[in-house]
mmCIF file of C-alpha atoms and ligand atoms in Angstrom:
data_model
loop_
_atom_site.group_PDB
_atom_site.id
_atom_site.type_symbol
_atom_site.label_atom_id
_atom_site.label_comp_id
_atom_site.label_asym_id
_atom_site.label_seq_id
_atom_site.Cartn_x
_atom_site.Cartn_y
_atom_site.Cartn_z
ATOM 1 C CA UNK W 1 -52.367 -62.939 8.717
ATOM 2 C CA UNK W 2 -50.604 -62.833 5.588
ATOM 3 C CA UNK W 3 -52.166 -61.817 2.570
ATOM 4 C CA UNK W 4 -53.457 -64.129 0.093
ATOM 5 C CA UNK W 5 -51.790 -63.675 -3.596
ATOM 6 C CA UNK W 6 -54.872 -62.217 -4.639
ATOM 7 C CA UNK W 7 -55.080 -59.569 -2.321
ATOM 8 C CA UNK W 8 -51.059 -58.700 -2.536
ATOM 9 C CA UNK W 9 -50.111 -56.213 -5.991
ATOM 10 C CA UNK W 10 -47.217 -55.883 -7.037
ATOM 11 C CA UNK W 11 -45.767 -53.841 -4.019
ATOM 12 C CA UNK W 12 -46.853 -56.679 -1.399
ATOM 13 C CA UNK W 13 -49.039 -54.605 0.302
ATOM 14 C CA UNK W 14 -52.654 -54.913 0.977
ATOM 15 C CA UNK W 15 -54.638 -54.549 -1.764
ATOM 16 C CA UNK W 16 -57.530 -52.117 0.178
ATOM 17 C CA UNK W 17 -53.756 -49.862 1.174
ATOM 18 C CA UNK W 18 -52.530 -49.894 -2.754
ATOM 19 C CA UNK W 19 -56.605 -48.138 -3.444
ATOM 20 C CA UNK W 20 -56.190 -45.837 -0.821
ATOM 21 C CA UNK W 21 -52.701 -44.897 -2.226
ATOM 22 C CA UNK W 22 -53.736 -44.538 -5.733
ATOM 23 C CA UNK W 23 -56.346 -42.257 -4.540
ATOM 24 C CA UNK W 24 -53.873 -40.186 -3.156
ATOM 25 C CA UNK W 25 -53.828 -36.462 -5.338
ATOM 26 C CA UNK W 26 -50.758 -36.127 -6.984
ATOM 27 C CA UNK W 27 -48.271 -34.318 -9.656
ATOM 28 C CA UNK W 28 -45.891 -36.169 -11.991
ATOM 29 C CA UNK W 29 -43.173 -33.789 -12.731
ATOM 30 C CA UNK W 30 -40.888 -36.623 -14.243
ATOM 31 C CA UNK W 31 -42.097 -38.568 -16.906
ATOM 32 C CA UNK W 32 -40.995 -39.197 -20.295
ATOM 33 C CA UNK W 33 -43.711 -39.721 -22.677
ATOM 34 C CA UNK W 34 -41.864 -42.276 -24.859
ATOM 35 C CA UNK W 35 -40.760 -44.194 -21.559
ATOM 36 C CA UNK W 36 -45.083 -44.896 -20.987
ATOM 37 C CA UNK W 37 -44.774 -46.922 -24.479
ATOM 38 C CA UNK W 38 -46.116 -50.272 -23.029
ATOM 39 C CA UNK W 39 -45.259 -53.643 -25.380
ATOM 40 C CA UNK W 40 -49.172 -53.962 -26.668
ATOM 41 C CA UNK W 41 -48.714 -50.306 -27.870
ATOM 42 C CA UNK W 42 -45.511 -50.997 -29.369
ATOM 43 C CA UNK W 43 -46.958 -53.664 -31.341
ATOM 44 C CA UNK W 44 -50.152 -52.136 -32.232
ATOM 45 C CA UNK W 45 -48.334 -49.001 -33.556
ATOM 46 C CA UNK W 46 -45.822 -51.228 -35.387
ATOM 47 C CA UNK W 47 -48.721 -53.041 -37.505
ATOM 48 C CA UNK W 48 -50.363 -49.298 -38.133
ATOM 49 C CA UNK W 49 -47.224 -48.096 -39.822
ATOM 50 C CA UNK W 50 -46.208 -51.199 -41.052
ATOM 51 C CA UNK W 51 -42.915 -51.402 -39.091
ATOM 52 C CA UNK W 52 -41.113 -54.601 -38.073
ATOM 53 C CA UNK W 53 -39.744 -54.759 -34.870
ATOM 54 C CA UNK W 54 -37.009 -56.754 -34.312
ATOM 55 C CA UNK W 55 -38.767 -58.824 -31.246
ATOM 56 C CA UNK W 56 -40.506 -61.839 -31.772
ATOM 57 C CA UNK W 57 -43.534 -61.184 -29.397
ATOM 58 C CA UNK W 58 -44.286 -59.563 -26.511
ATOM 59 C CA UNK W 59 -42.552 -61.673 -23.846
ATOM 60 C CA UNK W 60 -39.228 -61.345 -26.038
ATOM 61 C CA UNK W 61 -40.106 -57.478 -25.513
ATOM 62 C CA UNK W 62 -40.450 -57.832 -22.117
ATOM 63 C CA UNK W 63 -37.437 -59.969 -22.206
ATOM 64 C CA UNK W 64 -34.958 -56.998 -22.819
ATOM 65 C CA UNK W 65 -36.318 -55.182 -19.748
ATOM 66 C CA UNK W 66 -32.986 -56.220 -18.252
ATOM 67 C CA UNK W 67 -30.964 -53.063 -17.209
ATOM 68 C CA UNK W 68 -27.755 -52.789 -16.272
ATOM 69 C CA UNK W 69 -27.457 -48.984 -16.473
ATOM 70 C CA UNK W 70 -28.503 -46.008 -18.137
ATOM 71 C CA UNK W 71 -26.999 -46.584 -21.250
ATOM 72 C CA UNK W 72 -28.157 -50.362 -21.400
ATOM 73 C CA UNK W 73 -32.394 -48.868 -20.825
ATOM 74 C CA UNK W 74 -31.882 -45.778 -23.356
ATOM 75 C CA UNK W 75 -30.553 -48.367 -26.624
ATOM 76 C CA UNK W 76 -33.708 -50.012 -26.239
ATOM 77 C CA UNK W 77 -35.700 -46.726 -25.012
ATOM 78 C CA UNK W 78 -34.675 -45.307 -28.358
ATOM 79 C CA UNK W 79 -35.639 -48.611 -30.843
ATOM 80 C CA UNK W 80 -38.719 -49.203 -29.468
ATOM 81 C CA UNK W 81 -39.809 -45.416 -29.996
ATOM 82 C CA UNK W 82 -39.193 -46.198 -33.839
ATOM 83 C CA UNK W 83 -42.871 -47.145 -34.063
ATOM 84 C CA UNK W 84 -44.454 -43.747 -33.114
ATOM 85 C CA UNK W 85 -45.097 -41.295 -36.409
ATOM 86 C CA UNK W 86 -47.547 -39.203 -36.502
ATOM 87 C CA UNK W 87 -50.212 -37.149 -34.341
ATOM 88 C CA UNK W 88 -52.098 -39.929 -34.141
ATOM 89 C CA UNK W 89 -49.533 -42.168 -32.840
ATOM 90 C CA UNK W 90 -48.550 -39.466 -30.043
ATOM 91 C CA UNK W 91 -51.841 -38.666 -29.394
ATOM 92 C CA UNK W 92 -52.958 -42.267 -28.904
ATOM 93 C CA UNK W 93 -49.933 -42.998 -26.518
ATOM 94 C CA UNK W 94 -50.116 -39.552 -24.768
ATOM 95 C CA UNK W 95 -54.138 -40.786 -23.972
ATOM 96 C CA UNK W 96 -52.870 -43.954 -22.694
ATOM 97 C CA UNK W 97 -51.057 -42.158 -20.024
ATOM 98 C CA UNK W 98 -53.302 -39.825 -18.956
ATOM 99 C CA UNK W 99 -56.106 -42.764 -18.326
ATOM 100 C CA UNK W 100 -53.378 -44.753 -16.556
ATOM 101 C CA UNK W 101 -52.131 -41.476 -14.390
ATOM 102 C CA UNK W 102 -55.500 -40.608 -13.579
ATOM 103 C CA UNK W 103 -56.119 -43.681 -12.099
ATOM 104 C CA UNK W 104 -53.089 -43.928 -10.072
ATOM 105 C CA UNK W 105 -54.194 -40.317 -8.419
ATOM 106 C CA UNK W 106 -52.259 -37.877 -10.909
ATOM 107 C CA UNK W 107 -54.064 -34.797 -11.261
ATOM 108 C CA UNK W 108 -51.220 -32.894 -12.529
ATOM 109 C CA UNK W 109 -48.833 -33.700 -14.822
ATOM 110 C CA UNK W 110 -45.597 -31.857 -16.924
ATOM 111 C CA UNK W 111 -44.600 -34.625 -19.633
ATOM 112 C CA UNK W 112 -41.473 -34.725 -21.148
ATOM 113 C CA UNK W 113 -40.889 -35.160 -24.656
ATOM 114 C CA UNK W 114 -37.775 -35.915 -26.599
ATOM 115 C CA UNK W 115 -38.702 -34.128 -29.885
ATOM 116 C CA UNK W 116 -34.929 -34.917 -31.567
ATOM 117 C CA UNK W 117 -35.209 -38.573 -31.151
ATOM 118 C CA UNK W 118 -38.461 -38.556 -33.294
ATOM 119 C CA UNK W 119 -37.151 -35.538 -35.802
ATOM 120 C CA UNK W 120 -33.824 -37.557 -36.301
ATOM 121 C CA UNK W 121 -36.027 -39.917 -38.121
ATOM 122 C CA UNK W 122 -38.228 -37.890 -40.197
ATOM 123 C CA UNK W 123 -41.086 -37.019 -37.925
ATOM 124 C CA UNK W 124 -42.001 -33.652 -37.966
ATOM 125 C CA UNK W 125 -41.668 -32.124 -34.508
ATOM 126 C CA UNK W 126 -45.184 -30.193 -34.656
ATOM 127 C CA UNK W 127 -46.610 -33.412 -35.174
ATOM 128 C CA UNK W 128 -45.408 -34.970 -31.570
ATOM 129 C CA UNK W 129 -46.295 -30.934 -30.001
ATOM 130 C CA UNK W 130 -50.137 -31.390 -31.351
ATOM 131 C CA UNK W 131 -50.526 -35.271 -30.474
ATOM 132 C CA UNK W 132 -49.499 -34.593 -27.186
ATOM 133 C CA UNK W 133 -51.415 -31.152 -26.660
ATOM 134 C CA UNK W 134 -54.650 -33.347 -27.720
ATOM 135 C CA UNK W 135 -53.545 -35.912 -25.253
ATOM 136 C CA UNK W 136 -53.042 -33.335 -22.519
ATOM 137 C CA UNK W 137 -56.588 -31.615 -23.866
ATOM 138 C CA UNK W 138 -58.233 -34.992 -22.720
ATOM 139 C CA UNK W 139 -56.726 -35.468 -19.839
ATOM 140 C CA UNK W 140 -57.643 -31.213 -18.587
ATOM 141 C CA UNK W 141 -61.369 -32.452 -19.923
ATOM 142 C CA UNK W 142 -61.175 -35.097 -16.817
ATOM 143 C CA UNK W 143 -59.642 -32.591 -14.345
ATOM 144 C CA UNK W 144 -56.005 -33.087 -14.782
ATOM 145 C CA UNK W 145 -53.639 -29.771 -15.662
ATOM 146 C CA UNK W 146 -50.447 -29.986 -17.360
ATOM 147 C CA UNK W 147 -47.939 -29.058 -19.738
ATOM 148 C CA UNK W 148 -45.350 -30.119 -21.770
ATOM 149 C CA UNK W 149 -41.372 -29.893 -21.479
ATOM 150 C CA UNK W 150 -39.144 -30.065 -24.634
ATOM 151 C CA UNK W 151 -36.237 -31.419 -23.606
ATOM 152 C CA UNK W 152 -32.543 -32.141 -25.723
ATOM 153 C CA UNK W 153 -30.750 -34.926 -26.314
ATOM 154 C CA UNK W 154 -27.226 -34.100 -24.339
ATOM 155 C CA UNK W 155 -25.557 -36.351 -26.029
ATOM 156 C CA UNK W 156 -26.450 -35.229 -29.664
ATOM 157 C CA UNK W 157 -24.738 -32.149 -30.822
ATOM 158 C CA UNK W 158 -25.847 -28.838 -29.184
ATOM 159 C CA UNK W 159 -26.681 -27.301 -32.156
ATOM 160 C CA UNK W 160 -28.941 -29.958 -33.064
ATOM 161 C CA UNK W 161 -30.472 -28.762 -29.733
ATOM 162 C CA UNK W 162 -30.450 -25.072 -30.743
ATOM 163 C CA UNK W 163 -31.796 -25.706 -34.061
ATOM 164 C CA UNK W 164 -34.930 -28.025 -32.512
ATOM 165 C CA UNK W 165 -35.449 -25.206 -29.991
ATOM 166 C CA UNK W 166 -35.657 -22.731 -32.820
ATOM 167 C CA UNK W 167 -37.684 -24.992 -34.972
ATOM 168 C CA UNK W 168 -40.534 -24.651 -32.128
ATOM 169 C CA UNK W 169 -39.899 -20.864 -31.034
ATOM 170 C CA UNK W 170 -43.102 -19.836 -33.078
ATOM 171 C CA UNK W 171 -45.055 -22.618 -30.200
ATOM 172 C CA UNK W 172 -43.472 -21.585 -27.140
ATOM 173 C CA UNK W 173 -46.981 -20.302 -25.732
ATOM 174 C CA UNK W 174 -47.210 -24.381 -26.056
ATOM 175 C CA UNK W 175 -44.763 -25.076 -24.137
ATOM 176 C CA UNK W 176 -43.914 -25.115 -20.277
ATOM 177 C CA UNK W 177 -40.637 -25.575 -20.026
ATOM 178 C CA UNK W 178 -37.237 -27.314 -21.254
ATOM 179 C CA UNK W 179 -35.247 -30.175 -20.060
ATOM 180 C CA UNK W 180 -32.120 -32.155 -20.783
ATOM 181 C CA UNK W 181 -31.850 -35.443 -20.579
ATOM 182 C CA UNK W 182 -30.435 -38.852 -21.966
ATOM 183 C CA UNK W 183 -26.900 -40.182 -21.098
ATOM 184 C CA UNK W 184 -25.642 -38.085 -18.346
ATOM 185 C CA UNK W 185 -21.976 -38.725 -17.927
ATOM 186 C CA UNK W 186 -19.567 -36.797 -20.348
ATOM 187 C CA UNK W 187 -22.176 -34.416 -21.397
ATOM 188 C CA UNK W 188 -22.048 -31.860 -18.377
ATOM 189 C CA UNK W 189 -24.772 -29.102 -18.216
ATOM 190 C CA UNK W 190 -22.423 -26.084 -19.362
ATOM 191 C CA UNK W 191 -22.631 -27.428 -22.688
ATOM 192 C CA UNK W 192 -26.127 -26.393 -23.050
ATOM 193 C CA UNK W 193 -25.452 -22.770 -21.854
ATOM 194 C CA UNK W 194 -26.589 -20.914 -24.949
ATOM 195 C CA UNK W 195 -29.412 -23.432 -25.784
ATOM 196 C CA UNK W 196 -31.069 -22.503 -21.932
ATOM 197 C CA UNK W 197 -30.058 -19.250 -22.685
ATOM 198 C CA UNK W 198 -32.183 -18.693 -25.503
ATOM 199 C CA UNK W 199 -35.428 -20.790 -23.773
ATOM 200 C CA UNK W 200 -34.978 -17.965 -20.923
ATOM 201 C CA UNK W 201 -35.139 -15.632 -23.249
ATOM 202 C CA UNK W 202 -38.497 -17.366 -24.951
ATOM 203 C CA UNK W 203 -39.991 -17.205 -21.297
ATOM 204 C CA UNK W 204 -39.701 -20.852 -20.554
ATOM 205 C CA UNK W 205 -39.152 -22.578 -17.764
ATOM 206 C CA UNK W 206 -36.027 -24.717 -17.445
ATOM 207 C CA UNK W 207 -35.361 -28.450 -15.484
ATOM 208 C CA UNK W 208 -32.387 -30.468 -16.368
ATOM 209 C CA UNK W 209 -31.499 -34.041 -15.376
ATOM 210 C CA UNK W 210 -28.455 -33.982 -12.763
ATOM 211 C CA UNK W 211 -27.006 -36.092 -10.408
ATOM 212 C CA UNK W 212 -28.910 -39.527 -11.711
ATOM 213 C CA UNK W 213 -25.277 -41.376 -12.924
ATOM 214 C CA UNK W 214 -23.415 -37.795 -13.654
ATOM 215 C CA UNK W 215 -21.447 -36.354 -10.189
ATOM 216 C CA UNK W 216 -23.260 -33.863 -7.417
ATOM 217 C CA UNK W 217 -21.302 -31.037 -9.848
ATOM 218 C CA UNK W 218 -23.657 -31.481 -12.539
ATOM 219 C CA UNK W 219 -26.225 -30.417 -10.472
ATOM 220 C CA UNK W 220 -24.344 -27.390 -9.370
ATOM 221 C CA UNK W 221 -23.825 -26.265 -12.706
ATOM 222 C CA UNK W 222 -27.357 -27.039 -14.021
ATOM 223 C CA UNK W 223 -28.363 -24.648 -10.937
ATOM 224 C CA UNK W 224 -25.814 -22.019 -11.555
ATOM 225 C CA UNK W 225 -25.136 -22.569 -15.615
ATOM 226 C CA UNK W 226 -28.642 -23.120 -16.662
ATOM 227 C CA UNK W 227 -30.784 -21.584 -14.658
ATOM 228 C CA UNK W 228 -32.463 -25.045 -14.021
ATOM 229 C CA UNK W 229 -35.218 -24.411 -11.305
ATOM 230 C CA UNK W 230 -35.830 -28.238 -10.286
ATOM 231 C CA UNK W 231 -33.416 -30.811 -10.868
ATOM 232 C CA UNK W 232 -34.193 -34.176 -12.203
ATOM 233 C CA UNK W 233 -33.143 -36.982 -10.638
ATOM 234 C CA UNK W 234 -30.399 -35.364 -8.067
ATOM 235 C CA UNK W 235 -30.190 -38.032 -6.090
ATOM 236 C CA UNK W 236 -26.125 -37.957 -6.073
ATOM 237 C CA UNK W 237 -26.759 -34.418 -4.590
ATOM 238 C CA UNK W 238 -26.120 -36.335 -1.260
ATOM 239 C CA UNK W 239 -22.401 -36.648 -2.284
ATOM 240 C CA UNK W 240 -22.534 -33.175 -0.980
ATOM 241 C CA UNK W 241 -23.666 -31.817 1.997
ATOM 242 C CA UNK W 242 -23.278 -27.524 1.126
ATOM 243 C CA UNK W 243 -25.218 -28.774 -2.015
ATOM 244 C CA UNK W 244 -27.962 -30.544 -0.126
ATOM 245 C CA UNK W 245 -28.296 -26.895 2.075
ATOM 246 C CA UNK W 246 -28.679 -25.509 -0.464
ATOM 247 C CA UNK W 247 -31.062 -27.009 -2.153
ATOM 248 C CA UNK W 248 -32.980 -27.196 1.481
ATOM 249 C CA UNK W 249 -32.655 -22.788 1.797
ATOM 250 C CA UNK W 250 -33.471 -22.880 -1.646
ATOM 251 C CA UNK W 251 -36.269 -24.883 -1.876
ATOM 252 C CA UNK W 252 -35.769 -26.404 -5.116
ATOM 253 C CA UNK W 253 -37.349 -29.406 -5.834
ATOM 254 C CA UNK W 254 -35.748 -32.985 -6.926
ATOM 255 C CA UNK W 255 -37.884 -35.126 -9.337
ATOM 256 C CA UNK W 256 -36.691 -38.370 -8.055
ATOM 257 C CA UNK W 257 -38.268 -41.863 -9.515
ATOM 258 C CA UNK W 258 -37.254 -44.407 -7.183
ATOM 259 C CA UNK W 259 -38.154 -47.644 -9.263
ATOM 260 C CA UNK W 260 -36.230 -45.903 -12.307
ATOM 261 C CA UNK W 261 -33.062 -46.055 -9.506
ATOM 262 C CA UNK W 262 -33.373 -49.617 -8.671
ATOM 263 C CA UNK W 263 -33.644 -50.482 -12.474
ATOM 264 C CA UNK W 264 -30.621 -48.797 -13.903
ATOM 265 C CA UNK W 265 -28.701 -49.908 -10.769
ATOM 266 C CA UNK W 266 -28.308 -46.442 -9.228
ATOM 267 C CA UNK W 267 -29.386 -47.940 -5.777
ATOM 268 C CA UNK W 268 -28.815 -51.668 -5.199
ATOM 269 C CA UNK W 269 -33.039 -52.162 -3.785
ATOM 270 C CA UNK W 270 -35.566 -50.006 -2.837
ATOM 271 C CA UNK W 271 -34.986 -50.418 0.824
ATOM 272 C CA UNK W 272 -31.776 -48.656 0.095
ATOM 273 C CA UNK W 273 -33.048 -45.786 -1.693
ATOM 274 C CA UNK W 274 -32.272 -42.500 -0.388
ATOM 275 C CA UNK W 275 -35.494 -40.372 -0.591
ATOM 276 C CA UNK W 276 -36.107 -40.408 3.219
ATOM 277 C CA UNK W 277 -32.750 -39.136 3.555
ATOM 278 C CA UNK W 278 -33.296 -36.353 1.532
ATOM 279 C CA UNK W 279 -36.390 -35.742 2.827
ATOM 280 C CA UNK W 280 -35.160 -35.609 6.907
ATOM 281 C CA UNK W 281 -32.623 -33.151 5.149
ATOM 282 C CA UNK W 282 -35.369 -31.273 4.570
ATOM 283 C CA UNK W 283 -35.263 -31.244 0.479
ATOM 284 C CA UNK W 284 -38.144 -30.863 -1.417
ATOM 285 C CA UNK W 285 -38.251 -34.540 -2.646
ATOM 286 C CA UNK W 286 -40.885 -35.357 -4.935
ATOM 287 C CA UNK W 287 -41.884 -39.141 -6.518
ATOM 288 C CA UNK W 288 -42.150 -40.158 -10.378
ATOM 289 C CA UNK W 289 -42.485 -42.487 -12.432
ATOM 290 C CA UNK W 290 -39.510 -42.041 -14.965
ATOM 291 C CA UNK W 291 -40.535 -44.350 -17.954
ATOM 292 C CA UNK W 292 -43.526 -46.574 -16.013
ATOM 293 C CA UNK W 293 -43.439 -48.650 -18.752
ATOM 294 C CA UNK W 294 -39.680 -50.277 -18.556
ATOM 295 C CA UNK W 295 -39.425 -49.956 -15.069
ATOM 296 C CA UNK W 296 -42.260 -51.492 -13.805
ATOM 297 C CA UNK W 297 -45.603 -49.335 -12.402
ATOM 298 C CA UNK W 298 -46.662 -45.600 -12.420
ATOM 299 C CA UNK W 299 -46.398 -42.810 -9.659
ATOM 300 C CA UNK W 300 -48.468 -44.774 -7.034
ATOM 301 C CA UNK W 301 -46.524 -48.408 -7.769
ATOM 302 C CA UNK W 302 -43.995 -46.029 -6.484
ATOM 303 C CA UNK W 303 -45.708 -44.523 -4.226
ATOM 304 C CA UNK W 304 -46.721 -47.987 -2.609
ATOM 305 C CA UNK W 305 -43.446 -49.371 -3.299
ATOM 306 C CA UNK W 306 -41.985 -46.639 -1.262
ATOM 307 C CA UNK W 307 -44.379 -47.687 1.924
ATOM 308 C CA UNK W 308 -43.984 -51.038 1.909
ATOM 309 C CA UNK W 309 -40.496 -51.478 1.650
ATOM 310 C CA UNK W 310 -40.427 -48.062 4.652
ATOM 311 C CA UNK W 311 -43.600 -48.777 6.298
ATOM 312 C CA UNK W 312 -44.473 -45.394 5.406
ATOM 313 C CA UNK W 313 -47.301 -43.707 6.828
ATOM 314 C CA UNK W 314 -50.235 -41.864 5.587
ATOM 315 C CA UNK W 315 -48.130 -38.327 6.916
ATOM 316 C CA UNK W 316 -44.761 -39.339 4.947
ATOM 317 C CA UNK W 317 -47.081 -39.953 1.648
ATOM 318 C CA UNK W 318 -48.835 -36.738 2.098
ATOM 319 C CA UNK W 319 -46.042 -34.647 2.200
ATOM 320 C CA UNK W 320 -44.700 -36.244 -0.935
ATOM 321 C CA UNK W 321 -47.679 -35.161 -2.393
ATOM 322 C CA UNK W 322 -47.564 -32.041 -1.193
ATOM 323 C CA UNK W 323 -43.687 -31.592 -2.539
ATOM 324 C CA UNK W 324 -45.661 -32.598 -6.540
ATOM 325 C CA UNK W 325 -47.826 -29.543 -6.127
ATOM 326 C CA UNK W 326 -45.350 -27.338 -4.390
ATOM 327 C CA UNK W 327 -42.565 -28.086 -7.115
ATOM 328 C CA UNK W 328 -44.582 -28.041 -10.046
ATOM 329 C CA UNK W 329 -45.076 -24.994 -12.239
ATOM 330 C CA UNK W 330 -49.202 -25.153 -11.987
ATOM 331 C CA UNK W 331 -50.719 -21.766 -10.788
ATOM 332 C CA UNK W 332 -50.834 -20.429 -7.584
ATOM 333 C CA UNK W 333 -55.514 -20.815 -8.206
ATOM 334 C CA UNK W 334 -54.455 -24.590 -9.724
ATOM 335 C CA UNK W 335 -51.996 -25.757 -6.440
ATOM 336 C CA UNK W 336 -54.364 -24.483 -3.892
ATOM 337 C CA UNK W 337 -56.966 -26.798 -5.670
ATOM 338 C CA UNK W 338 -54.637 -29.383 -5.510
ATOM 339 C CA UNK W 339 -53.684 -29.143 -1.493
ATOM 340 C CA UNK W 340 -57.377 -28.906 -1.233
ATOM 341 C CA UNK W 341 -57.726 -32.682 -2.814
ATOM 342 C CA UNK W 342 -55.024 -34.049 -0.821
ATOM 343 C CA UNK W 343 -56.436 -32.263 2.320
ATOM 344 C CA UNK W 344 -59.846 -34.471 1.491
ATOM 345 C CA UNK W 345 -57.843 -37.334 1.038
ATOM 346 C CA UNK W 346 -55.352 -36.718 4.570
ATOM 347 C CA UNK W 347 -59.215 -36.571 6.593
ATOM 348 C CA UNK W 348 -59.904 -40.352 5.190
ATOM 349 C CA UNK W 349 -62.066 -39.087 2.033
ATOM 350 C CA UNK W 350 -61.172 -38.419 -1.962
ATOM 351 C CA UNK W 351 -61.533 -42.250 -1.837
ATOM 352 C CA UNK W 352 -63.526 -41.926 -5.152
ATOM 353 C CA UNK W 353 -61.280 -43.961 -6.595
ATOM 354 C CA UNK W 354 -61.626 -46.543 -4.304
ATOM 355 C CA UNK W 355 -63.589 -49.756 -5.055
HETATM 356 N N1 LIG S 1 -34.585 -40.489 -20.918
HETATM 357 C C1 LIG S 1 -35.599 -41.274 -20.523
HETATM 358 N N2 LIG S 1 -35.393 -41.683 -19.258
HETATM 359 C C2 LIG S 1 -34.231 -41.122 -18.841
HETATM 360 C C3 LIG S 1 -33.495 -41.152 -17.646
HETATM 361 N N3 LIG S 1 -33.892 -41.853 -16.574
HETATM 362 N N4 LIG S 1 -32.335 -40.474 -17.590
HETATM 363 C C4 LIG S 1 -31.902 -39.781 -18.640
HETATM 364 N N5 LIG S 1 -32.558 -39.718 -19.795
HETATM 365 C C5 LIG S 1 -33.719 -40.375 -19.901
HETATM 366 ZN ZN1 LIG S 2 -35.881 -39.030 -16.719
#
């Protein structure tokens, strides 16, 4: 019998299958904390800094969350960020996240932050570091682990990069890692050689976005340039079979966000999206959420998205979840805690969440 619309969320599926799949443990390796800025936020940190933004309510917000492409997501991405200042503010929306990840199963989580877009305008970039740390502080004081990951601007000068890495080289002990990421084609990775360079040398991990709109190369020379030990995105690796080997002998993840894909047009539906494919390759394919908040539901939406529109199967969802603790940079003690909550969950239990 067909669902009534009050049992149906937004994936279509059952509502008692959506609970079961939030309660699924997971890690979010791909999330940019400025992309989690829901509309009420917006608004609410617009009236407590006294900014006007130029939208007339909250359906005209919701209005622009039209994409056509990368480019056409990050112009508003980038205006609508305008609104977060200080600690507060990044504390406030880094909280908001963590209570919305914890109840779609995350139990893990490395955030992204793009610390030039908010120094660009004055903020000071310890400011965003100590919101989200208190954010993240919360969130380890309800059993989730995480970190943070500083990541450039590619297409603002490198030395801007440089100079922001510098600015927080006295905080690295803060820090997990370092990314790159906003528009992707023109801006290949080898232009961020000495900038990765010097995070090595600071003792920090290193991820770079590859292979989302830019060609299979850029995820090449992200691997072999930058040192980049997961890829985010990637999902143009398939353009090339050696590179899919090797990312298969090499076991190195891909942080792919399907419902990011669909809404900047990089696959025409989710029922064309290529994460089984990558996964039958035998890649290390893990799901994200992106920026939940433009493209339409957190890591289980996509989770659930994922099984409805495959019929997926409580064994294809549990080795996803197994892929967010194996890729993730969480202790060997933390990811056998971790495999040990998804076990509970693969026998029919962790259904706390359930209800
Ligand atoms: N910044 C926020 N989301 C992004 C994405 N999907 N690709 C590149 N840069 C981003
Ligand atoms: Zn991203």
């Amino acid at each position: 019998m067909a669902p009534s619309l009050g049992e149906r969320s937004i994936s279509g599926l059952q509502a008692d299958r959506v609970a079961r799949i939030r309660a699924l443990p997971t890690a979010e390796l791909h999330l940019h904390i400025e992309g989690t800025l829901e509309p009420e936020l917006a608004f609410e940190l617009a009236a407590r800094n006294g900014i006007a933004l130029p939208f007339d309510s909250l359906d005209d917000l919701r209005s622009r969350y039209e994409f056509t492409d990368l480019q056409s997501f990050l112009d508003l991405y980038y205006e609508c960020m305008a609104v977060l200042r200080t600690r507060d503010d990044f504390r406030t929306l880094g909280e908001r996240y963590v209570q919305r990840a914890f109840e779609q199963g995350v139990r893990h989580v490395e955030i992204f932050f793009d610390a030039q877009a908010h120094t660009v305008r004055g903020v000071n970039a310890e400011d965003v570091l100590d919101g989200l740390l208190d954010a993240l502080e919360t969130g380890r004081q309800r059993g989730m682990s995480g970190g943070l990951i500083l990541s450039f601007l590619r297409d603002r000068p490198v030395l801007e990069a440089m100079d922001t890495l510098e600015s927080l080289a006295h905080r690295a002990a803060d820090l997990l890692a370092v990314g790159l990421d906003s528009a992707e084609v023109g801006y290949p990775p080898q232009l961020f050689v000495p900038v990765f360079a010097r995070a090595k040398e600071l003792g920090l991990h290193r991820v770079a976005h590859a292979g989302e709109e830019g060609p299979a190369e850029y995820v090449r020379d992200a691997l072999d340039l930058l040192g980049a030990e997961r890829i985010d995105h990637g999902v143009r690796s398939l353009e090339d079979p050696e590179l899919i080997k090797r990312l298969r002998d090499e076991r190195i993840p891909l942080t792919v966000c399907p419902f990011s894909n669909v809404r900047l047009a990089v696959v025409p539906d989710l029922t064309k999206h290529p994460i089984l494919d990558l996964l039958a390759a035998g890649v290390l394919a893990t799901v994200n959420s992106d920026d939940p908040a433009y493209f339409g539901g957190y890591l289980a939406d996509n989770m659930a998205g994922l099984a409805e529109a495959f019929d997926l199967g409580d064994d294809v969802l549990v080795r996803l979840a197994r892929n967010s603790v194996e890729g993730s940079f969480a202790s060997v003690e933390r990811k056998a805690e971790l495999h040990a909550l998804i076990d509970e969950w693969a026998r029919g239990g962790g259904g706390e969440l359930l209800g």
